[in-house]
Structure formats: structure tokens, C-alpha cells
mmCIF file of C-alpha atoms in Angstrom:
data_model
loop_
_atom_site.group_PDB
_atom_site.id
_atom_site.type_symbol
_atom_site.label_atom_id
_atom_site.label_comp_id
_atom_site.label_asym_id
_atom_site.label_seq_id
_atom_site.Cartn_x
_atom_site.Cartn_y
_atom_site.Cartn_z
ATOM 1 C CA MET A 1 -201.313 -34.731 -123.383
ATOM 2 C CA VAL A 2 -199.653 -36.062 -126.525
ATOM 3 C CA THR A 3 -200.392 -34.057 -129.638
ATOM 4 C CA GLN A 4 -200.622 -35.622 -133.064
ATOM 5 C CA ARG A 5 -198.392 -34.862 -136.015
ATOM 6 C CA ARG A 6 -198.755 -36.504 -139.400
ATOM 7 C CA ARG A 7 -196.549 -37.071 -142.401
ATOM 8 C CA SER A 8 -196.346 -39.617 -145.209
ATOM 9 C CA LEU A 9 -193.723 -42.005 -146.746
ATOM 10 C CA LEU A 10 -193.510 -43.724 -150.141
ATOM 11 C CA SER A 11 -193.254 -41.981 -153.451
ATOM 12 C CA GLY A 12 -191.409 -41.905 -156.708
ATOM 13 C CA ASN A 13 -192.301 -42.678 -160.301
ATOM 14 C CA SER A 14 -194.695 -45.540 -160.816
ATOM 15 C CA PRO A 15 -192.483 -48.630 -160.982
ATOM 16 C CA PRO A 16 -192.868 -51.450 -163.447
ATOM 17 C CA SER A 17 -195.782 -53.768 -162.728
ATOM 18 C CA SER A 18 -195.152 -56.431 -160.102
ATOM 19 C CA SER A 19 -196.957 -59.378 -158.592
ATOM 20 C CA ALA A 20 -197.994 -57.175 -155.697
ATOM 21 C CA SER A 21 -199.689 -54.560 -157.882
ATOM 22 C CA SER A 22 -202.653 -56.859 -158.506
ATOM 23 C CA PHE A 23 -203.866 -56.257 -154.976
ATOM 24 C CA LEU A 24 -202.145 -53.039 -153.906
ATOM 25 C CA GLN A 25 -201.856 -50.144 -156.288
ATOM 26 C CA LEU A 26 -200.234 -47.358 -154.315
ATOM 27 C CA LEU A 27 -198.784 -46.934 -150.859
ATOM 28 C CA THR A 28 -198.425 -43.773 -148.816
ATOM 29 C CA LEU A 29 -196.884 -43.661 -145.359
ATOM 30 C CA LEU A 30 -197.989 -41.110 -142.742
ATOM 31 C CA THR A 31 -196.528 -40.437 -139.322
ATOM 32 C CA LEU A 32 -198.436 -39.808 -136.160
ATOM 33 C CA LEU A 33 -197.756 -39.982 -132.449
ATOM 34 C CA PRO A 34 -200.317 -42.208 -130.700
ATOM 35 C CA HIS A 35 -201.767 -41.769 -127.209
ATOM 36 C CA SER A 36 -200.561 -44.836 -125.295
ATOM 37 C CA THR A 37 -197.071 -45.148 -123.832
ATOM 38 C CA HIS A 38 -196.522 -48.909 -123.475
ATOM 39 C CA ALA A 39 -194.214 -50.955 -125.760
ATOM 40 C CA ILE A 40 -192.635 -49.268 -128.802
ATOM 41 C CA LEU A 41 -194.901 -46.584 -130.197
ATOM 42 C CA PRO A 42 -195.819 -46.560 -133.879
ATOM 43 C CA THR A 43 -194.797 -43.177 -135.242
ATOM 44 C CA ALA A 44 -195.968 -43.649 -138.812
ATOM 45 C CA ALA A 45 -198.847 -44.972 -140.850
ATOM 46 C CA ILE A 46 -199.038 -46.516 -144.305
ATOM 47 C CA ASP A 47 -201.973 -45.686 -146.549
ATOM 48 C CA ILE A 48 -202.844 -48.471 -148.972
ATOM 49 C CA PHE A 49 -204.724 -47.374 -152.084
ATOM 50 C CA LEU A 50 -206.527 -50.242 -153.787
ATOM 51 C CA PRO A 51 -207.135 -50.189 -157.552
ATOM 52 C CA ASP A 52 -210.184 -48.133 -158.595
ATOM 53 C CA THR A 53 -210.731 -46.964 -155.013
ATOM 54 C CA ALA A 54 -211.076 -43.330 -153.937
ATOM 55 C CA ALA A 55 -208.107 -41.954 -151.988
ATOM 56 C CA ALA A 56 -210.425 -41.143 -149.094
ATOM 57 C CA ASN A 57 -211.066 -44.888 -148.694
ATOM 58 C CA ALA A 58 -207.430 -45.836 -148.201
ATOM 59 C CA ILE A 59 -206.601 -48.630 -145.748
ATOM 60 C CA THR A 60 -204.257 -47.368 -143.025
ATOM 61 C CA LEU A 61 -201.639 -49.452 -141.190
ATOM 62 C CA TYR A 62 -199.575 -48.135 -138.268
ATOM 63 C CA ALA A 63 -195.807 -48.434 -138.442
ATOM 64 C CA SER A 64 -192.631 -47.538 -136.571
ATOM 65 C CA GLN A 65 -189.640 -45.767 -138.067
ATOM 66 C CA ALA A 66 -185.865 -46.065 -138.250
ATOM 67 C CA SER A 67 -182.834 -44.271 -136.866
ATOM 68 C CA PHE A 68 -181.315 -44.382 -140.370
ATOM 69 C CA GLY A 69 -182.502 -43.518 -143.851
ATOM 70 C CA GLY A 70 -184.332 -40.561 -145.304
ATOM 71 C CA PRO A 71 -187.272 -38.731 -143.755
ATOM 72 C CA VAL A 72 -190.836 -39.482 -144.665
ATOM 73 C CA ALA A 73 -192.802 -36.861 -146.559
ATOM 74 C CA GLU A 74 -195.091 -34.406 -144.822
ATOM 75 C CA TYR A 75 -198.677 -35.445 -144.278
ATOM 76 C CA SER A 76 -199.859 -32.562 -146.451
ATOM 77 C CA GLN A 77 -197.962 -34.090 -149.369
ATOM 78 C CA ARG A 78 -199.660 -37.486 -149.195
ATOM 79 C CA PHE A 79 -201.681 -36.952 -152.395
ATOM 80 C CA ASN A 80 -198.955 -35.243 -154.414
ATOM 81 C CA HIS A 81 -198.447 -38.312 -156.542
ATOM 82 C CA PHE A 82 -201.948 -37.699 -157.884
ATOM 83 C CA THR A 83 -201.821 -33.915 -158.367
ATOM 84 C CA GLU A 84 -198.284 -32.653 -158.845
ATOM 85 C CA ALA A 85 -196.292 -35.249 -160.729
ATOM 86 C CA GLY A 86 -195.181 -34.098 -164.142
ATOM 87 C CA SER A 87 -194.676 -36.318 -167.125
ATOM 88 C CA SER A 88 -191.079 -36.873 -166.062
ATOM 89 C CA GLY A 89 -192.093 -37.762 -162.535
ATOM 90 C CA LYS A 90 -189.357 -35.494 -161.140
ATOM 91 C CA SER A 91 -191.807 -33.542 -159.003
ATOM 92 C CA ARG A 92 -192.948 -36.565 -157.078
ATOM 93 C CA ILE A 93 -192.318 -36.553 -153.329
ATOM 94 C CA ASN A 94 -189.921 -39.269 -152.162
ATOM 95 C CA GLY A 95 -191.902 -42.069 -150.598
ATOM 96 C CA VAL A 96 -195.362 -41.140 -151.901
ATOM 97 C CA GLY A 97 -197.348 -43.223 -154.356
ATOM 98 C CA VAL A 98 -195.127 -46.274 -154.816
ATOM 99 C CA VAL A 99 -196.156 -49.764 -155.847
ATOM 100 C CA PRO A 100 -195.192 -52.588 -153.446
ATOM 101 C CA THR A 101 -193.001 -55.421 -154.585
ATOM 102 C CA PHE A 102 -191.054 -58.294 -153.039
ATOM 103 C CA PRO A 103 -187.318 -59.103 -152.792
ATOM 104 C CA PRO A 104 -185.482 -60.877 -155.616
ATOM 105 C CA GLU A 105 -186.024 -64.588 -156.005
ATOM 106 C CA GLY A 106 -183.582 -66.500 -153.843
ATOM 107 C CA ASP A 107 -183.144 -63.557 -151.461
ATOM 108 C CA GLY A 108 -186.414 -63.591 -149.547
ATOM 109 C CA TYR A 109 -184.972 -61.875 -146.454
ATOM 110 C CA LEU A 110 -182.906 -59.426 -148.532
ATOM 111 C CA CYS A 111 -179.795 -60.528 -146.655
ATOM 112 C CA ASN A 112 -177.687 -62.057 -149.440
ATOM 113 C CA GLU A 113 -175.565 -58.913 -149.640
ATOM 114 C CA ALA A 114 -175.046 -58.984 -145.885
ATOM 115 C CA ASP A 115 -173.538 -62.476 -146.034
ATOM 116 C CA GLY A 116 -171.544 -61.777 -149.186
ATOM 117 C CA SER A 117 -173.465 -63.946 -151.641
ATOM 118 C CA ALA A 118 -174.826 -61.037 -153.712
ATOM 119 C CA ASP A 119 -173.856 -57.515 -154.748
ATOM 120 C CA TYR A 120 -176.647 -55.158 -155.845
ATOM 121 C CA SER A 121 -174.436 -52.092 -156.199
ATOM 122 C CA SER A 122 -174.041 -50.450 -159.600
ATOM 123 C CA LYS A 123 -170.644 -52.101 -159.910
ATOM 124 C CA GLY A 124 -171.820 -55.418 -158.540
ATOM 125 C CA SER A 125 -171.013 -58.501 -160.593
ATOM 126 C CA ASN A 126 -172.531 -61.085 -158.266
ATOM 127 C CA ASN A 127 -176.219 -60.398 -158.823
ATOM 128 C CA ASN A 128 -177.142 -63.326 -161.095
ATOM 129 C CA ASN A 129 -178.073 -60.994 -163.985
ATOM 130 C CA LEU A 130 -180.942 -59.593 -161.922
ATOM 131 C CA ASP A 131 -183.371 -57.260 -163.708
ATOM 132 C CA MET A 132 -182.972 -54.213 -161.463
ATOM 133 C CA THR A 133 -185.773 -52.310 -163.219
ATOM 134 C CA ALA A 134 -188.278 -54.571 -161.493
ATOM 135 C CA PHE A 135 -187.565 -52.743 -158.215
ATOM 136 C CA TYR A 136 -187.137 -49.193 -159.470
ATOM 137 C CA LYS A 137 -189.043 -46.664 -157.338
ATOM 138 C CA SER A 138 -190.964 -49.409 -155.530
ATOM 139 C CA ALA A 139 -191.592 -50.071 -151.851
ATOM 140 C CA LEU A 140 -189.883 -53.348 -151.037
ATOM 141 C CA LEU A 141 -191.834 -55.556 -148.599
ATOM 142 C CA VAL A 142 -189.255 -57.542 -146.634
ATOM 143 C CA PRO A 143 -189.661 -59.950 -143.688
ATOM 144 C CA ARG A 144 -187.726 -59.339 -140.495
ATOM 145 C CA GLY A 145 -184.812 -61.617 -139.670
ATOM 146 C CA GLU A 146 -181.453 -63.037 -140.848
ATOM 147 C CA CYS A 147 -179.594 -59.705 -140.981
ATOM 148 C CA SER A 148 -179.821 -56.154 -139.662
ATOM 149 C CA PHE A 149 -182.568 -53.720 -140.616
ATOM 150 C CA GLU A 150 -180.062 -51.299 -142.117
ATOM 151 C CA HIS A 151 -178.489 -54.021 -144.264
ATOM 152 C CA LYS A 152 -181.935 -54.750 -145.690
ATOM 153 C CA ALA A 153 -182.530 -51.058 -146.354
ATOM 154 C CA LEU A 154 -179.140 -50.635 -148.050
ATOM 155 C CA SER A 155 -179.839 -53.582 -150.355
ATOM 156 C CA ALA A 156 -183.311 -52.209 -151.143
ATOM 157 C CA GLN A 157 -181.761 -48.855 -152.008
ATOM 158 C CA ARG A 158 -179.165 -50.460 -154.274
ATOM 159 C CA LEU A 159 -181.944 -52.320 -156.075
ATOM 160 C CA GLY A 160 -183.556 -48.972 -156.838
ATOM 161 C CA ALA A 161 -186.408 -49.037 -154.320
ATOM 162 C CA SER A 162 -187.901 -45.773 -153.078
ATOM 163 C CA ALA A 163 -188.671 -47.181 -149.615
ATOM 164 C CA ILE A 164 -188.555 -50.377 -147.570
ATOM 165 C CA ILE A 165 -191.249 -51.832 -145.329
ATOM 166 C CA VAL A 166 -189.978 -54.517 -142.943
ATOM 167 C CA TYR A 167 -192.713 -56.705 -141.495
ATOM 168 C CA GLY A 168 -192.784 -58.991 -138.472
ATOM 169 C CA THR A 169 -193.019 -62.763 -138.868
ATOM 170 C CA LEU A 170 -193.069 -65.778 -136.585
ATOM 171 C CA GLY A 171 -190.114 -67.151 -138.520
ATOM 172 C CA SER A 172 -187.922 -64.196 -137.567
ATOM 173 C CA ARG A 173 -187.967 -65.342 -133.938
ATOM 174 C CA TYR A 174 -186.164 -68.602 -134.806
ATOM 175 C CA SER A 175 -182.691 -69.217 -136.159
ATOM 176 C CA LEU A 176 -180.381 -72.140 -136.837
ATOM 177 C CA ASN A 177 -177.099 -73.025 -135.216
ATOM 178 C CA TYR A 178 -175.238 -73.007 -138.521
ATOM 179 C CA THR A 179 -172.437 -75.559 -138.664
ATOM 180 C CA ASN A 180 -170.561 -77.284 -141.457
ATOM 181 C CA SER A 181 -171.503 -80.907 -142.029
ATOM 182 C CA THR A 182 -167.863 -82.034 -141.676
ATOM 183 C CA ASP A 183 -164.530 -80.500 -140.785
ATOM 184 C CA GLY A 184 -163.247 -78.562 -143.755
ATOM 185 C CA ALA A 185 -166.631 -78.376 -145.471
ATOM 186 C CA ASP A 186 -168.083 -74.990 -146.377
ATOM 187 C CA ASP A 187 -171.776 -75.891 -146.432
ATOM 188 C CA ALA A 188 -173.176 -74.357 -143.225
ATOM 189 C CA LYS A 189 -175.570 -72.117 -145.186
ATOM 190 C CA THR A 190 -176.360 -74.628 -147.944
ATOM 191 C CA ARG A 191 -176.810 -78.041 -146.293
ATOM 192 C CA ASP A 192 -180.367 -79.367 -146.157
ATOM 193 C CA ASP A 193 -180.200 -81.819 -143.272
ATOM 194 C CA TYR A 194 -180.787 -79.535 -140.286
ATOM 195 C CA THR A 195 -183.251 -80.805 -137.686
ATOM 196 C CA LYS A 196 -185.079 -79.289 -134.719
ATOM 197 C CA GLU A 197 -182.031 -80.154 -132.609
ATOM 198 C CA ASP A 198 -180.196 -77.382 -134.479
ATOM 199 C CA VAL A 199 -182.864 -74.733 -133.884
ATOM 200 C CA VAL A 200 -182.156 -71.660 -131.747
ATOM 201 C CA TRP A 201 -185.572 -71.244 -130.151
ATOM 202 C CA PRO A 202 -187.366 -67.964 -129.323
ATOM 203 C CA HIS A 203 -186.617 -66.244 -126.006
ATOM 204 C CA ASP A 204 -188.984 -66.068 -123.049
ATOM 205 C CA LYS A 205 -190.430 -62.592 -122.369
ATOM 206 C CA LEU A 206 -188.541 -61.151 -125.362
ATOM 207 C CA ASP A 207 -190.367 -63.099 -128.084
ATOM 208 C CA PHE A 208 -193.205 -64.758 -126.178
ATOM 209 C CA ASP A 209 -194.967 -64.847 -122.826
ATOM 210 C CA CYS A 210 -196.655 -67.992 -121.525
ATOM 211 C CA ASP A 211 -198.676 -65.898 -119.063
ATOM 212 C CA PHE A 212 -200.776 -64.715 -122.013
ATOM 213 C CA GLY A 213 -201.504 -68.131 -123.474
ATOM 214 C CA LYS A 214 -199.890 -71.537 -123.490
ATOM 215 C CA ALA A 215 -200.372 -74.871 -125.237
ATOM 216 C CA ASN A 216 -198.849 -78.310 -124.899
ATOM 217 C CA LEU A 217 -198.381 -79.795 -128.352
ATOM 218 C CA PRO A 218 -198.181 -83.580 -128.771
ATOM 219 C CA GLU A 219 -194.936 -84.756 -130.332
ATOM 220 C CA THR A 220 -196.816 -85.971 -133.404
ATOM 221 C CA GLN A 221 -198.117 -82.448 -133.962
ATOM 222 C CA LEU A 222 -194.668 -80.937 -133.587
ATOM 223 C CA GLU A 223 -193.410 -83.273 -136.289
ATOM 224 C CA SER A 224 -195.916 -81.693 -138.673
ATOM 225 C CA LEU A 225 -194.059 -78.379 -138.288
ATOM 226 C CA ASP A 226 -190.870 -77.700 -140.262
ATOM 227 C CA PHE A 227 -187.994 -76.099 -138.336
ATOM 228 C CA GLY A 228 -185.172 -77.092 -140.674
ATOM 229 C CA LYS A 229 -185.924 -75.008 -143.758
ATOM 230 C CA MET A 230 -183.257 -72.653 -145.035
ATOM 231 C CA PRO A 231 -182.727 -69.886 -144.366
ATOM 232 C CA GLY A 232 -183.406 -69.411 -140.698
ATOM 233 C CA GLY A 233 -184.817 -72.755 -139.645
ATOM 234 C CA TYR A 234 -188.516 -71.981 -140.010
ATOM 235 C CA ASN A 235 -190.902 -72.796 -142.831
ATOM 236 C CA ALA A 236 -193.489 -70.035 -143.342
ATOM 237 C CA GLN A 237 -196.042 -72.760 -144.060
ATOM 238 C CA ASN A 238 -196.023 -73.368 -140.293
ATOM 239 C CA ASP A 239 -197.899 -70.070 -139.875
ATOM 240 C CA GLY A 240 -201.223 -71.617 -140.803
ATOM 241 C CA MET A 241 -200.920 -73.961 -137.829
ATOM 242 C CA LEU A 242 -199.711 -71.378 -135.311
ATOM 243 C CA MET A 243 -202.059 -68.430 -135.801
ATOM 244 C CA GLY A 244 -205.745 -67.593 -135.676
ATOM 245 C CA LYS A 245 -208.701 -68.221 -133.392
ATOM 246 C CA SER A 246 -209.852 -71.579 -134.758
ATOM 247 C CA GLU A 247 -208.529 -75.032 -133.944
ATOM 248 C CA ASN A 248 -206.397 -74.850 -137.061
ATOM 249 C CA ASN A 249 -204.112 -73.010 -134.646
ATOM 250 C CA LEU A 250 -202.446 -75.771 -132.635
ATOM 251 C CA CYS A 251 -202.255 -73.454 -129.641
ATOM 252 C CA VAL A 252 -206.041 -73.171 -129.643
ATOM 253 C CA LYS A 253 -206.525 -76.884 -130.191
ATOM 254 C CA TYR A 254 -204.122 -77.886 -127.404
ATOM 255 C CA ASP A 255 -204.746 -74.943 -125.082
ATOM 256 C CA ALA A 256 -203.212 -75.623 -121.660
ATOM 257 C CA ALA A 257 -205.593 -73.313 -119.778
ATOM 258 C CA ALA A 258 -207.271 -75.055 -116.867
ATOM 259 C CA ALA A 259 -211.001 -74.846 -116.215
ATOM 260 C CA GLY A 260 -211.918 -71.317 -115.148
ATOM 261 C CA GLU A 261 -208.765 -69.779 -116.603
ATOM 262 C CA ASN A 262 -208.701 -67.498 -119.631
ATOM 263 C CA SER A 263 -208.301 -69.367 -122.903
ATOM 264 C CA PHE A 264 -205.534 -68.837 -125.416
ATOM 265 C CA VAL A 265 -207.972 -67.035 -127.716
ATOM 266 C CA SER A 266 -209.051 -64.572 -125.039
ATOM 267 C CA SER A 267 -205.581 -64.017 -123.527
ATOM 268 C CA CYS A 268 -203.261 -63.857 -126.530
ATOM 269 C CA LYS A 269 -203.806 -60.571 -128.345
ATOM 270 C CA SER A 270 -201.551 -61.495 -131.256
ATOM 271 C CA GLN A 271 -203.468 -64.751 -131.857
ATOM 272 C CA ARG A 272 -200.090 -66.277 -132.732
ATOM 273 C CA CYS A 273 -197.830 -68.651 -130.860
ATOM 274 C CA LEU A 274 -194.210 -69.698 -130.834
ATOM 275 C CA VAL A 275 -192.866 -73.148 -130.061
ATOM 276 C CA THR A 276 -190.410 -72.498 -127.242
ATOM 277 C CA GLY A 277 -188.240 -75.625 -127.473
ATOM 278 C CA ASN A 278 -189.214 -76.705 -123.948
ATOM 279 C CA LYS A 279 -190.767 -80.138 -123.543
ATOM 280 C CA THR A 280 -192.191 -82.317 -120.811
ATOM 281 C CA THR A 281 -193.048 -85.983 -120.455
ATOM 282 C CA ASP A 282 -196.299 -86.929 -118.743
ATOM 283 C CA ASP A 283 -196.999 -90.002 -116.592
ATOM 284 C CA SER A 284 -197.890 -92.062 -119.666
ATOM 285 C CA GLY A 285 -194.557 -91.281 -121.305
ATOM 286 C CA ALA A 286 -196.065 -88.927 -123.912
ATOM 287 C CA VAL A 287 -193.832 -86.000 -124.869
ATOM 288 C CA LYS A 288 -195.453 -82.562 -125.064
ATOM 289 C CA TYR A 289 -193.842 -79.441 -126.506
ATOM 290 C CA GLU A 290 -194.553 -76.016 -125.059
ATOM 291 C CA ALA A 291 -195.907 -73.237 -127.304
ATOM 292 C CA CYS A 292 -196.773 -69.772 -125.977
ATOM 293 C CA CYS A 293 -198.330 -66.493 -127.029
ATOM 294 C CA ALA A 294 -196.060 -64.493 -129.348
ATOM 295 C CA TRP A 295 -195.381 -60.835 -128.708
ATOM 296 C CA ASP A 296 -196.313 -58.683 -131.674
ATOM 297 C CA PHE A 297 -195.119 -55.145 -131.008
ATOM 298 C CA HIS A 298 -193.726 -52.373 -133.135
ATOM 299 C CA VAL A 299 -189.941 -52.158 -132.960
ATOM 300 C CA TRP A 300 -187.573 -49.290 -133.656
ATOM 301 C CA LEU A 301 -185.283 -49.980 -136.607
ATOM 302 C CA TYR A 302 -181.819 -49.362 -135.191
ATOM 303 C CA GLY A 303 -178.801 -48.730 -137.383
ATOM 304 C CA ASP A 304 -175.952 -51.169 -137.988
ATOM 305 C CA SER A 305 -172.566 -49.825 -136.867
ATOM 306 C CA SER A 306 -170.764 -52.385 -139.046
ATOM 307 C CA ILE A 307 -171.926 -50.597 -142.209
ATOM 308 C CA SER A 308 -169.501 -47.940 -143.421
ATOM 309 C CA LYS A 309 -171.470 -44.705 -143.733
ATOM 310 C CA GLN A 310 -168.559 -43.132 -145.601
ATOM 311 C CA ALA A 311 -168.844 -45.693 -148.376
ATOM 312 C CA GLU A 312 -172.640 -45.465 -148.772
ATOM 313 C CA ASP A 313 -175.406 -44.107 -146.599
ATOM 314 C CA VAL A 314 -179.031 -45.258 -146.581
ATOM 315 C CA THR A 315 -181.209 -42.417 -147.862
ATOM 316 C CA ILE A 316 -184.565 -44.112 -148.510
ATOM 317 C CA PRO A 317 -187.252 -44.190 -145.775
ATOM 318 C CA ALA A 318 -187.596 -47.406 -143.755
ATOM 319 C CA VAL A 319 -190.485 -48.494 -141.534
ATOM 320 C CA PHE A 320 -191.664 -51.577 -139.639
ATOM 321 C CA ILE A 321 -195.131 -53.131 -139.366
ATOM 322 C CA THR A 322 -196.242 -55.912 -137.020
ATOM 323 C CA MET A 323 -197.302 -59.435 -137.911
ATOM 324 C CA GLN A 324 -200.930 -58.477 -137.477
ATOM 325 C CA GLU A 325 -200.579 -55.434 -139.714
ATOM 326 C CA SER A 326 -198.694 -57.385 -142.366
#
């Protein structure tokens, strides 16, 4: 029998107001070991405290943790940001009572440092005069993809964040085959003429499973989806057409389930689908593109061996939440 243990993440002084604070006031992360043993187990939970809402009515999201970064606070300390913080804030528990915020403009995946186009360190000169106080003692909400988890956490730490929450997205399962437009050009990451022919599509059984829901999208419908947007080759606006239980989800509208078989809605627990890149042509000559049920599991945030721990180590807590939780 698996016993339960609880802790909490997210703390620090209240950061400057952000766009996120209008709907989320404070975050607290708790850990617990769940009962099931399939997939990657969530070992933490995030408490969301809405404005003017009693702490007992917090919304709780399950999360998984990282093999790097600082520990989360003990469960018994989850309310310390309400009862123990002095005027200086120095008594606050690291990772408890932080306000969520988003990455800097132009660095949505928080990967610009990883590819050398930004430097958020105290000595950094390539940060476009960024106001670092906007991230001080916050919990940065960052989408998965484009660089390693630890690179994201290191950048969040350099920005002054108290914690980082990485969340799953459909877009993180796609990438682009970056190439320069011509020999000698240096525009692989800046050109705007990529097409779906340049997309690196999601992987069967790793990112999706057609056994849990499949659709055949007409070519005209595929053209309504954008797979050439930088960075990463996926426009987040596609999400509205690839998730949910209504026919706004193309995988519900063009469900390939035969009569008597389980529908996409009943089979796909994530209620989200990924275009796989596979296509067929029927007897009439119409081209159909395959889309299948997306996996949406917790993942363990592994470290990045390319980061020099001697130069700087990640000390803030880092966790991951699924697409459904996010």
C-alpha cells in the first residue's frame, strides 16, 4: 500500500502585479504520492488561491517534479505566507505564496538563453533592457518545448523567479526542420516561409496513440491549421480546433470510428489530438490527413548535462503539469 506524504512549493515576497494576477492571486505547491502505478506519477500538487477566496477553497492541480532545482516546502508550511511573513518578507518559505506570471515578451518558451539570443544573468548585456523586477519572486508559467527543462528553470531563476511551472501543450510535440533559406544565410531561426513540408511531426506511441481515437481530416481542413509559425512550427491558435468534445474539435467532427466502435470522445481521455503527418488518398482522389489521440501524462523533469553546474546551479523548485491541468 502506498502511503501519502505532502509538501508545498511556491513562496517568496509578493511580486509586482502581473497580467496573471487578475485571475490567480497566490500559488502553493504540495507533494503527494498517488495510488496508481501507470505512466509517470504526479508527486506534487499546486494550490491556486483565487482573489478574495478562503484558503480552504483553493483549487488543487497535480504535478510532477524535477531531478534538479530546490526542494519544495513541507506541506505543513503551505499557509506560512499568510501567517509568518514579516514586513521584510525574509521569513517566507521558498515556493509558498507566489503570484504567477509569464515569460518575457519575445521569449514565450523561455529558450532564448539556450540558443544564445538572450542573457538574463546579472552581467548579461543581451536582454533588451528587460525589466527584471516584473519576475521577482514569481512563479513563471512556461510551455514545454524548444529547449530542455533545466534550461528553462535556469533562465527563470536568473530572471528572479521563485519557482517555475512547465505545462504541457500540443505545440510542444511538433518541431521544425530548421534550415537556412540559402547557402551562407543565417536565417534558419528567423525566416517566415516554413511550410508543413518542414514540420517534424509527433511520434506514434510516444506522443499519440491512434488506438484511442483517430480522425481523417480533409486537406481543406488541414490548410486551416498553421504549422509554420515560429518558433517550433505550431500556432497555438490551432488548439481550438484540436481539443474538446464538440465538433469544433476536428477530430470529433471527422472521427474515423466505424459503426459500433468507440468514438473519439469516449476513447480519447485527453480530448486532444495531434496531426501525425500521415496521409491517404481515397478512391475519389481526396487527400485525408491522419490525426490521433494525444497522450497527456505527467513527465519527470530530467536535468541537462550540457549545463555547467560549477558555473551556476538551479536552486528554485520546478514542476510540470499536463495539458488538461494547464
